[in-house]
GROMACS .gro file of C-alpha atoms in nm:
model
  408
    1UNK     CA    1  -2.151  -0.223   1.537
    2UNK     CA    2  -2.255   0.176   1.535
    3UNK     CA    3  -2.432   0.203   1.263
    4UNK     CA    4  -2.236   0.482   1.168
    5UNK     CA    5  -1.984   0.241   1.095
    6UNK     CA    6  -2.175  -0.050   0.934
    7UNK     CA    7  -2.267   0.238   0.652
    8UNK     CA    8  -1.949   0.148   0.506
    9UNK     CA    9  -1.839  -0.184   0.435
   10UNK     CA   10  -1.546  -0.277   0.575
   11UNK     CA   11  -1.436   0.010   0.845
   12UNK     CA   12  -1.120   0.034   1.090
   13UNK     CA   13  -0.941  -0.280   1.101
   14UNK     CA   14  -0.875  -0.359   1.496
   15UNK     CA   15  -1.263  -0.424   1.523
   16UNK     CA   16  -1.518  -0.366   1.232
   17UNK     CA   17  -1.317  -0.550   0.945
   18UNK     CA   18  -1.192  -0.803   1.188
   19UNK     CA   19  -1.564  -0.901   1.265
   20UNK     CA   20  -1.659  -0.908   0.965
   21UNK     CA   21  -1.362  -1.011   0.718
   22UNK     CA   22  -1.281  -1.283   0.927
   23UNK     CA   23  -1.543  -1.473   0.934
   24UNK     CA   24  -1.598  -1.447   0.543
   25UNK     CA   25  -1.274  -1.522   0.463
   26UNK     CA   26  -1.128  -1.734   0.729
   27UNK     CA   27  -0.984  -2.032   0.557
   28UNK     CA   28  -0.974  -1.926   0.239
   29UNK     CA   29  -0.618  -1.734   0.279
   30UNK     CA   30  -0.431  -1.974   0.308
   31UNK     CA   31  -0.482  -2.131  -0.041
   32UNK     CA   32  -0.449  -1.785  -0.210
   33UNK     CA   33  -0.022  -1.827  -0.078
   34UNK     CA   34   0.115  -1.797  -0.395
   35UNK     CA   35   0.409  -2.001  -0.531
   36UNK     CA   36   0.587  -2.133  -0.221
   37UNK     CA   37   0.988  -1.974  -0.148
   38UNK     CA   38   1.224  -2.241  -0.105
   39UNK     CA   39   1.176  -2.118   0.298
   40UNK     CA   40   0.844  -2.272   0.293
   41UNK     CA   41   0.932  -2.649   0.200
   42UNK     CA   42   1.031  -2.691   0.598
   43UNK     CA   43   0.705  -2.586   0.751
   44UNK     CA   44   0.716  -2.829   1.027
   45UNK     CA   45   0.868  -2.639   1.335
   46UNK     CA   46   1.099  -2.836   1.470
   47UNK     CA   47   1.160  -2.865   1.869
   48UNK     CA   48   1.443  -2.620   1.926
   49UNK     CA   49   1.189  -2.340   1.816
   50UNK     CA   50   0.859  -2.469   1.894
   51UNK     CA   51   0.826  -2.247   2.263
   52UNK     CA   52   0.698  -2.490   2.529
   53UNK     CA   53   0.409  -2.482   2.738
   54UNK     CA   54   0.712  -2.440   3.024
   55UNK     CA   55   0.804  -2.124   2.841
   56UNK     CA   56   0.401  -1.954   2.842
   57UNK     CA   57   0.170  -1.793   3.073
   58UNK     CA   58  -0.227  -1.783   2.943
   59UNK     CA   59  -0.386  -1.534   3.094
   60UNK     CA   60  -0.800  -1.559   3.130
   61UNK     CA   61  -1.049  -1.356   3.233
   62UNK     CA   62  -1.139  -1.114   2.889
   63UNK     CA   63  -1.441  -1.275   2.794
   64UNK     CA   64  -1.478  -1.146   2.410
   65UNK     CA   65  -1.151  -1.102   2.192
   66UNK     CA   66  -0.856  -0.906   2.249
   67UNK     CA   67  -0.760  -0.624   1.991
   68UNK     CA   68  -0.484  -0.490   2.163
   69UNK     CA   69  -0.232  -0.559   2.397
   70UNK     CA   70   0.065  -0.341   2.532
   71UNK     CA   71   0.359  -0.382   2.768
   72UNK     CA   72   0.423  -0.063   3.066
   73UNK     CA   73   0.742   0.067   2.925
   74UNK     CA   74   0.908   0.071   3.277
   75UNK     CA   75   0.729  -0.240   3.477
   76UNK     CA   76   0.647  -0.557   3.321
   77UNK     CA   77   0.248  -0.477   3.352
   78UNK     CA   78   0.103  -0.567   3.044
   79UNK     CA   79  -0.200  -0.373   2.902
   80UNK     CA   80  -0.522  -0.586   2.719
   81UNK     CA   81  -0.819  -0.446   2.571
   82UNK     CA   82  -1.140  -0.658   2.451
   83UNK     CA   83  -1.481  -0.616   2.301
   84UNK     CA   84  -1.614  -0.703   2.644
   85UNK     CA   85  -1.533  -0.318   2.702
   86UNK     CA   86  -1.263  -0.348   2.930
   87UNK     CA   87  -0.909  -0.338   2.985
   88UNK     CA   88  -0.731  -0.477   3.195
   89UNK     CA   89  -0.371  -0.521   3.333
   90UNK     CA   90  -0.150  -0.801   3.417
   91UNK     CA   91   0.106  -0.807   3.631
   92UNK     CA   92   0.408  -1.017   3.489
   93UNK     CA   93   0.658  -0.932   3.664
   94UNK     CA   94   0.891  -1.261   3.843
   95UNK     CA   95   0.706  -1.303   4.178
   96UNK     CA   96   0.404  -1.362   4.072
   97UNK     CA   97   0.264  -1.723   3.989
   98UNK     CA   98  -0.082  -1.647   3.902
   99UNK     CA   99  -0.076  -1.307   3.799
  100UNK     CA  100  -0.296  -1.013   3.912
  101UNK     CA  101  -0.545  -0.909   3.664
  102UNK     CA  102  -0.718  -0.517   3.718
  103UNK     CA  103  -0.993  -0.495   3.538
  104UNK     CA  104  -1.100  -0.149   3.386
  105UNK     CA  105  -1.459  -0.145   3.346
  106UNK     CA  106  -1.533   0.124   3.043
  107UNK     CA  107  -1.867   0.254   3.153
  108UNK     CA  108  -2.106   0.581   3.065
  109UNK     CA  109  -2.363   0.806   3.202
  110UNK     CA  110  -2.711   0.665   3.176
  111UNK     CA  111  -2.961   0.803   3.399
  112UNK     CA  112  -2.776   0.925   3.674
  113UNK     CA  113  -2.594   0.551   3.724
  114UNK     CA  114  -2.277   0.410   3.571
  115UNK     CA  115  -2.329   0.118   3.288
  116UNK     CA  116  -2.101  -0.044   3.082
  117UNK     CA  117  -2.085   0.100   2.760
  118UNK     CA  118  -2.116  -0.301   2.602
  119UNK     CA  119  -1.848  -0.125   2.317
  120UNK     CA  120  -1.481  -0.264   2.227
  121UNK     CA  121  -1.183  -0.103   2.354
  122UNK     CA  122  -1.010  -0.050   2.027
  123UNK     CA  123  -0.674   0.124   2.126
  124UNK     CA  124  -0.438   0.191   2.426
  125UNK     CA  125  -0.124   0.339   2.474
  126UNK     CA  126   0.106   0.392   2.781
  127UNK     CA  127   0.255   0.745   2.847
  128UNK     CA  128   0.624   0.753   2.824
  129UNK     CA  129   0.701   0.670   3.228
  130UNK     CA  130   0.426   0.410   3.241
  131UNK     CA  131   0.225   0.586   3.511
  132UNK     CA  132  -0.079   0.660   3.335
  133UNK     CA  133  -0.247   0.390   3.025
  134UNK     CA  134  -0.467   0.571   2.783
  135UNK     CA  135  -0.719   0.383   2.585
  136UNK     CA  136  -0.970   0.452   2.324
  137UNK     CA  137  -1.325   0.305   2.277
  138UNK     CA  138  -1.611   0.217   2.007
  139UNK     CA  139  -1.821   0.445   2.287
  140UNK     CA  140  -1.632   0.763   2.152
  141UNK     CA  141  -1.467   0.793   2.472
  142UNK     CA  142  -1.072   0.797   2.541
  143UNK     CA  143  -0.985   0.760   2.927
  144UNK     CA  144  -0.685   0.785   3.098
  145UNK     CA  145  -0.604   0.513   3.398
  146UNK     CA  146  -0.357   0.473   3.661
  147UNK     CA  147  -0.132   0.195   3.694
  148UNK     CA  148  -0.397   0.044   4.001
  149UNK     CA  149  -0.678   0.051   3.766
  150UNK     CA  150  -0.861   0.420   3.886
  151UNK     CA  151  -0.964   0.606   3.610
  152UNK     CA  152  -0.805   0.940   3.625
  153UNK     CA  153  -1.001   1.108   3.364
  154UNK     CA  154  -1.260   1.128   3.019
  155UNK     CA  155  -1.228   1.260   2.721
  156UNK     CA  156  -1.525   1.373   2.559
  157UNK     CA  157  -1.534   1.523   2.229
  158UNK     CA  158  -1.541   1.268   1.934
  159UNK     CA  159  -1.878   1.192   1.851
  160UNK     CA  160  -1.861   0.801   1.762
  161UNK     CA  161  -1.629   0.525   1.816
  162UNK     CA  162  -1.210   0.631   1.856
  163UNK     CA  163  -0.985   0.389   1.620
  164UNK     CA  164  -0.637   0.507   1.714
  165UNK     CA  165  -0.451   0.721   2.046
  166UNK     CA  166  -0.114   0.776   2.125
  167UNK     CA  167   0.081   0.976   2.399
  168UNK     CA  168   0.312   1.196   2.286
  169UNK     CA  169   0.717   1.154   2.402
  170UNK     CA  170   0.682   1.426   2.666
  171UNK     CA  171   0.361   1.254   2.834
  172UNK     CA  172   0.150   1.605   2.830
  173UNK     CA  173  -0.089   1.539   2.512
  174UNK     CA  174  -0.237   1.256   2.415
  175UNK     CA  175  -0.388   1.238   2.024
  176UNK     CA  176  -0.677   1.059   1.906
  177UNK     CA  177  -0.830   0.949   1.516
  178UNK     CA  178  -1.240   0.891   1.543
  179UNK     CA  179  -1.491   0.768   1.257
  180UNK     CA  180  -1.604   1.165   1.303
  181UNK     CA  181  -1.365   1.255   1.066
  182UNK     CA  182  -1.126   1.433   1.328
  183UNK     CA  183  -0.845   1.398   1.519
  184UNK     CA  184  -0.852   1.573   1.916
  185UNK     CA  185  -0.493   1.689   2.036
  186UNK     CA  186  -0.631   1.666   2.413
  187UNK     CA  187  -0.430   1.816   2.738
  188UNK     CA  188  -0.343   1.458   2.935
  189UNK     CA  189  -0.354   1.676   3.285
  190UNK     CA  190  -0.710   1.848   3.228
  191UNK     CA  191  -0.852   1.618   3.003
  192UNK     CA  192  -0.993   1.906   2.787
  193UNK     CA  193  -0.961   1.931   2.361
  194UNK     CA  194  -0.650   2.129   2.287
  195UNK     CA  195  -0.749   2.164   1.955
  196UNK     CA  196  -0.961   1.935   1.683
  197UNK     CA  197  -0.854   1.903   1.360
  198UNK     CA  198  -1.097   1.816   1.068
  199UNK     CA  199  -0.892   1.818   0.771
  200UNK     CA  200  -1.056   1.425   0.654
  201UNK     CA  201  -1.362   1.391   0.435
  202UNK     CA  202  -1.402   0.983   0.598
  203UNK     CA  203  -1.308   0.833   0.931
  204UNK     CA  204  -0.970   0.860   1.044
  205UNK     CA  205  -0.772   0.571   1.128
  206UNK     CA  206  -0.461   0.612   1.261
  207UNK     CA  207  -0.252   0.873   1.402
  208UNK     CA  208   0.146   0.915   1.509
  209UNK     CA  209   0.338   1.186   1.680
  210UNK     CA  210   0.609   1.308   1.447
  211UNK     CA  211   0.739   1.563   1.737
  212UNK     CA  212   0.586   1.688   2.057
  213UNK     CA  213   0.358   1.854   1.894
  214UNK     CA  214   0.325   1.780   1.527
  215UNK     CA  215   0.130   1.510   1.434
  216UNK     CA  216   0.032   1.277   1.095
  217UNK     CA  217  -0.310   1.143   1.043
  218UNK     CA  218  -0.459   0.905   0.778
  219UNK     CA  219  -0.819   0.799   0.688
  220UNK     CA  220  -0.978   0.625   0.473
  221UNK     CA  221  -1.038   0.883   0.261
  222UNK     CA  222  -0.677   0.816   0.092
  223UNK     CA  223  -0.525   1.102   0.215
  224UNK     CA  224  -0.267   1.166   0.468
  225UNK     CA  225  -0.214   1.501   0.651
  226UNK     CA  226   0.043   1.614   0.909
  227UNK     CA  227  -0.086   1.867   1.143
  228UNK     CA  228   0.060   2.100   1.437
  229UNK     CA  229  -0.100   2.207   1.735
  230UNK     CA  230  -0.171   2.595   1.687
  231UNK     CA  231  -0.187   2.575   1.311
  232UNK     CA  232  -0.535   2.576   1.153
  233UNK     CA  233  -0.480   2.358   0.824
  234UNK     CA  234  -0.254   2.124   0.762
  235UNK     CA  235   0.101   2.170   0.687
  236UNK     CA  236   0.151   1.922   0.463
  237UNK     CA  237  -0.040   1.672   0.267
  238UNK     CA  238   0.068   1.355   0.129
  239UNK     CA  239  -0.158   1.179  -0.171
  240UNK     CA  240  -0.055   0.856  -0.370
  241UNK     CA  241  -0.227   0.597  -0.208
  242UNK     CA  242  -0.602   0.464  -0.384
  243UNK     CA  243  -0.745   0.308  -0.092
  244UNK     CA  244  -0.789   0.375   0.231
  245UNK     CA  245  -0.529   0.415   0.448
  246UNK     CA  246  -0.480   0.201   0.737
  247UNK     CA  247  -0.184   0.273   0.909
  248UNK     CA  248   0.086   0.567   0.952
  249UNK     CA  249   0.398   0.557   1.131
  250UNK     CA  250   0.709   0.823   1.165
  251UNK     CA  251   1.030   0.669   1.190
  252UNK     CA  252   1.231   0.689   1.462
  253UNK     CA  253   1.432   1.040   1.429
  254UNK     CA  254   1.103   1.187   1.260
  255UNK     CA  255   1.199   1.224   0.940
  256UNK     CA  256   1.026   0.975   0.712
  257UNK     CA  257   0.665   0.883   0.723
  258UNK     CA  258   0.548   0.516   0.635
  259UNK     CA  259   0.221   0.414   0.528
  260UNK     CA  260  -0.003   0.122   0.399
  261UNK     CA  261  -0.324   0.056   0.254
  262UNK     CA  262  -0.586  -0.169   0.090
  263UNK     CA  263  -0.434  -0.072  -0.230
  264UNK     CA  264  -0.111  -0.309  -0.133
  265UNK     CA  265   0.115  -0.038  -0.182
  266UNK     CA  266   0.367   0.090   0.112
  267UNK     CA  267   0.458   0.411   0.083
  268UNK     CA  268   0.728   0.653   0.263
  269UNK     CA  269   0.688   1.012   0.232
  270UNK     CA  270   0.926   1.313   0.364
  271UNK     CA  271   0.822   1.663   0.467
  272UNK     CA  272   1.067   1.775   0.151
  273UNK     CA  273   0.902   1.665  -0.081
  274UNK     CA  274   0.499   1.629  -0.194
  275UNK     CA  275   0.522   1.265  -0.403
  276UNK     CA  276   0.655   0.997  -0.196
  277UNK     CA  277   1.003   0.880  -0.177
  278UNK     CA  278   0.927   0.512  -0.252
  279UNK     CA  279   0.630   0.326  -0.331
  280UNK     CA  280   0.707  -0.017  -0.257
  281UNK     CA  281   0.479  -0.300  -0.437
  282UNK     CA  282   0.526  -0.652  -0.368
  283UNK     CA  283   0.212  -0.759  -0.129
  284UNK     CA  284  -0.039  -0.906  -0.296
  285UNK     CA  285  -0.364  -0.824  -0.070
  286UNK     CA  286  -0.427  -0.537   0.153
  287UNK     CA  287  -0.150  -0.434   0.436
  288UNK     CA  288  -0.254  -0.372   0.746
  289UNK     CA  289   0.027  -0.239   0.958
  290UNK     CA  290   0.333  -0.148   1.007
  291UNK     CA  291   0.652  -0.094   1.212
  292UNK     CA  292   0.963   0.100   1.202
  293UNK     CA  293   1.263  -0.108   1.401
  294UNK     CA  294   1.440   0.083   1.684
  295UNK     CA  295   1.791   0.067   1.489
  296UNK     CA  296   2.015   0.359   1.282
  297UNK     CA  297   2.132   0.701   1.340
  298UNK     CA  298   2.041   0.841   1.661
  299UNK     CA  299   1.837   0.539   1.823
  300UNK     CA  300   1.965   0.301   2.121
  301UNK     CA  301   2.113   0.048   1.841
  302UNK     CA  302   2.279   0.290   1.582
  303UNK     CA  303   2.525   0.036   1.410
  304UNK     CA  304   2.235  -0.120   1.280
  305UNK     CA  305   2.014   0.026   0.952
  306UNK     CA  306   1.674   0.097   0.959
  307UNK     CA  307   1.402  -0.126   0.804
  308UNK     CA  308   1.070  -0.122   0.815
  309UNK     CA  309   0.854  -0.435   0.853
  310UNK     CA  310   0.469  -0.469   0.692
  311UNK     CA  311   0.246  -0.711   0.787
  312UNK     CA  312  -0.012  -0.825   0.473
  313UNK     CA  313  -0.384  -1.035   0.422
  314UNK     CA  314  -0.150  -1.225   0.189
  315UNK     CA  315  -0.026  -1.422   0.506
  316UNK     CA  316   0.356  -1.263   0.430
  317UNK     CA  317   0.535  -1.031   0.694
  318UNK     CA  318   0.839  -0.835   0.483
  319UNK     CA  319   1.134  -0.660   0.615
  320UNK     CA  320   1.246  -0.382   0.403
  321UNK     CA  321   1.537  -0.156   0.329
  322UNK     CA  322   1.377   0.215   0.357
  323UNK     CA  323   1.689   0.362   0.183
  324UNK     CA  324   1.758   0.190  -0.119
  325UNK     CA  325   1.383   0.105  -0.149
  326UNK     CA  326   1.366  -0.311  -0.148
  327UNK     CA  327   1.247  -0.583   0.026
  328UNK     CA  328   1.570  -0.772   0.261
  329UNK     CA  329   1.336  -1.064   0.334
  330UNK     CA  330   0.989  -1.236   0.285
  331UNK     CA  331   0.858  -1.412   0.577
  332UNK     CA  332   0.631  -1.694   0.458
  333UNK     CA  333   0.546  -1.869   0.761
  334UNK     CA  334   0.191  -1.783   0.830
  335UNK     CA  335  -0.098  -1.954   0.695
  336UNK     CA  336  -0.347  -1.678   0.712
  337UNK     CA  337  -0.403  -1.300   0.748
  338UNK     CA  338  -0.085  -1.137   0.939
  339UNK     CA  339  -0.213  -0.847   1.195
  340UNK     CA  340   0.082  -0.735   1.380
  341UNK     CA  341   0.403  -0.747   1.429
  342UNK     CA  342   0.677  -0.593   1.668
  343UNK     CA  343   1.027  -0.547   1.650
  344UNK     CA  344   1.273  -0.615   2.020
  345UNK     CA  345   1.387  -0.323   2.161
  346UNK     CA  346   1.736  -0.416   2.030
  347UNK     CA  347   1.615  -0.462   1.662
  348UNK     CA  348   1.721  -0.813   1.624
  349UNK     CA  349   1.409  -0.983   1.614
  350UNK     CA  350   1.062  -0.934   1.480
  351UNK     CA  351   0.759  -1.111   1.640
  352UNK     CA  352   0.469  -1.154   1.400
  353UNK     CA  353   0.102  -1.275   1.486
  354UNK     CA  354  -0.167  -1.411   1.245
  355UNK     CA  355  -0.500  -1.531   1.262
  356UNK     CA  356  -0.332  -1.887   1.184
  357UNK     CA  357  -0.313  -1.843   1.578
  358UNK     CA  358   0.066  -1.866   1.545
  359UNK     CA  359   0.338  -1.590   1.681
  360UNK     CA  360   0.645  -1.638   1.525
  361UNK     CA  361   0.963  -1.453   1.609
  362UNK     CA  362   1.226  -1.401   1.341
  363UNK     CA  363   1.564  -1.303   1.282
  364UNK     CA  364   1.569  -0.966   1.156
  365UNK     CA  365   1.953  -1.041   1.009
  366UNK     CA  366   1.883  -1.373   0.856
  367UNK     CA  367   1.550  -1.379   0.765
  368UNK     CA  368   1.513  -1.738   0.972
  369UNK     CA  369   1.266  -1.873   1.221
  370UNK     CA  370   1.385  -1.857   1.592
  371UNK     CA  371   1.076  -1.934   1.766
  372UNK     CA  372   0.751  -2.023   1.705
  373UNK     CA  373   0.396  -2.059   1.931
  374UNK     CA  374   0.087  -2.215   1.855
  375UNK     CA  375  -0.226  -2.033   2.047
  376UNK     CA  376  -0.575  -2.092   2.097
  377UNK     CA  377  -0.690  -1.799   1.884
  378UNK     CA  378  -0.625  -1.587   1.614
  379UNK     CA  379  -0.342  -1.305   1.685
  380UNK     CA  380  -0.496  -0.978   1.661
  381UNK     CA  381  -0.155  -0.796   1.859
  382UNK     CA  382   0.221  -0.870   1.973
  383UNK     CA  383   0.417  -0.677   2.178
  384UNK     CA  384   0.782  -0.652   2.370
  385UNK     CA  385   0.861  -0.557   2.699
  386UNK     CA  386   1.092  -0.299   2.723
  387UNK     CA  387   1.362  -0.601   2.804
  388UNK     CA  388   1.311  -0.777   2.505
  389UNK     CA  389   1.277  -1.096   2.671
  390UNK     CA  390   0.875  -1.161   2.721
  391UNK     CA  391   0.679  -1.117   2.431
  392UNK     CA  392   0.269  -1.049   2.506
  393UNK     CA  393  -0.017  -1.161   2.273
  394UNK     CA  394  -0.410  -1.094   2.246
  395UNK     CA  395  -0.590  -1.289   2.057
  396UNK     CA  396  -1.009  -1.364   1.910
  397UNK     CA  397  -1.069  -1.666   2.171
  398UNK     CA  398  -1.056  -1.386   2.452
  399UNK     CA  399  -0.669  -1.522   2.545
  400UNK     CA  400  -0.352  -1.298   2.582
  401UNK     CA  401  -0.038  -1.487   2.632
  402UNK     CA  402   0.250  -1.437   2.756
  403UNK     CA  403   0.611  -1.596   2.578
  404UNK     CA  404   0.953  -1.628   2.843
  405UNK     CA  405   1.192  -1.624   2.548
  406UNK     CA  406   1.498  -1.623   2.876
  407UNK     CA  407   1.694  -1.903   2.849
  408UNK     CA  408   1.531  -2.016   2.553
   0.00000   0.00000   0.00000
């Protein structure tokens, strides 16, 4: 690891903290569960949710683990990235039996010649047509590819590794959060800096469009700011949190900002007002992400409400009501760390993955175990299609899978 980044114990989750976390606490998590629900007396999976081998396509060829994973929001291609610094994507869709891997090769200058940068790929995001896949390295580089694998163009500005990058809706910026402290706004079509903002005092973590142009950040400096492309300081700042924070995410109109942190609080703030507008409490070791479901007012599902799902160390997933400020349900499946989870595009189901090596999809309604899948390695990402009937994985033994849940 840069050494930049070893200077701090226990930086950026989707690599540093992985590497080194998980090997000093792998198999102790599990005993730390506390009291178990009346849920967790069934643990065996029975056969009607266990997903069979029939059901799952294991796709080799990354040969170091796999952070990320993410499905083309048009085509089922399905996006991986690895600390063997590539990417590469798989094409799912129907006709093929073996699928077709591209592999892109993240390489730099040296010399005149083209080597591979040896760094992870820590991030990648598909614009909003899924004709271009950005993706974000530990070699401070962000690079934008085509759906055949050519790389169309590299951004250059960050000095040290890039932990987060997203497209924006429109598919003409592209934002990135780097150990440097900053975050780029960068022009997708020349692949110059539109404007860097360096409003942290640590590395930031993760960023998230709020609109086309405005933009929240967080860091592990505890402080959250949301920016806006032509405006030289931030217009607003959000602090409450007292540990780093390792994950932001607007909701889906825009209007209220979720966070967690180490400090195993969740918080949501609004642009009205400077404290936030809950602080919810209930995990009981750091949380690590989370995720907004695609459900209320002016989304594709609006007869549904809103909740927010966080995904803990303490092994628990919980799915919470954002407007009256509670938890709905505890999931208490998983035996170890939880690192992602996703919702379906229809908002009624939630797929979770652990470093117990299981993905388990819930009912968001009920609470209840639909399906469940036992991998070879622990579950650093999960991920829809845009069908909500395949569910991807990535995972530390260098495997992503892929789950048919059609007919299931």
């Amino acid at each position: 690891m840069p050494d930049v980044v070893t200077s701090r114990q226990g930086q950026q989750k989707p690599t540093a903290v992985v590497k080194n976390e998980l090997t000093e606490t792998n198999g102790e998590e599990g005993t730390t569960n506390s009291v178990p629900q009346p849920s967790d007396v069934a643990m065996e999976v029975d056969g009607s949710i266990e997903i069979p081998p029939s059901k799952t396509t294991v796709l080799r060829g990354h040969e170091s683990e796999v952070f990320i994973c993410a499905w083309n929001p048009t085509t089922d291609l399905l996006a991986s990235g690895s600390g063997d610094s590539t990417a590469r994507i798989w094409d799912m869709s129907d006709n093929s039996n073996s699928p077709n891997q591209l592999v892109l090769r993240h390489c730099i200058q040296r010399g005149g010649t083209e080597v591979p940068s040896n760094k992870d790929v820590t991030s990648l995001d598909w614009n909003c047509d899924g004709t271009l896949l950005a993706t974000g390295s530990y070699d401070g580089y962000a690079r934008i590819w085509t759906t055949d694998g050519q790389l169309a163009s590299t951004l250059g500005q960050h000095k040290g590794p890039i932990f987060a990058l997203k497209w924006n809706k429109k598919g003409n910026y592209i934002l990135s959060a780097g150990v440097d402290k900053t975050t780029i706004i960068w022009d997708a079509a020349s692949g110059q800096c539109t404007q860097q903002f360096s409003f942290h005092s640590a590395p930031a973590l993760d960023v998230d469009w709020q609109t086309n142009q405005s933009f929240a950040s967080c860091s592990t400096d505890q402080c959250i700011h949301v920016c806006k492309l032509g405006v030289d300081k931030p217009i607003k700042s959000f602090q409450g949190h007292t540990n780093e924070v390792n994950a932001i995410k607007w909701d889906p109109l825009g209007n209220l900002l979720a966070s967690c942190s180490d400090d195993m609080t969740l918080k949501i703030w609004s642009m009205k007002q400077d404290t936030c507008v809950h602080d919810l409490q209930a995990h009981s070791k750091e949380i690590y992400t989370i995720k907004w479901s695609p459900t209320g007012p002016g989304t594709a599902n609006p007869n549904m409400s809103l909740i927010l799902a966080s995904a803990s160390f303490d092994s628990t997933v919980r799915l919470w009501d954002v407007e009256r400020g509670h938890c709905i349900h505890t999931l208490t499946k998983h035996t170890e760390p939880v690192y992602s989870v996703a919702f379906s595009p229809d908002g009624k189901f939630l797929a979770s993955g652990s470093f117990d090596k299981c993905v388990h999809i819930w009912s968001t309604q009920s609470g209840h175990l639909v399906h469940s899948y036992k991998g070879t390695g622990g579950i650093f990402e999960v991920c829809w299609n845009s069908r909500g009937d395949k569910v991807g994985a990535s995972a530390s033994d260098g495997s992503v899978f892929v789950l048919d849940l059609r007919k299931m």
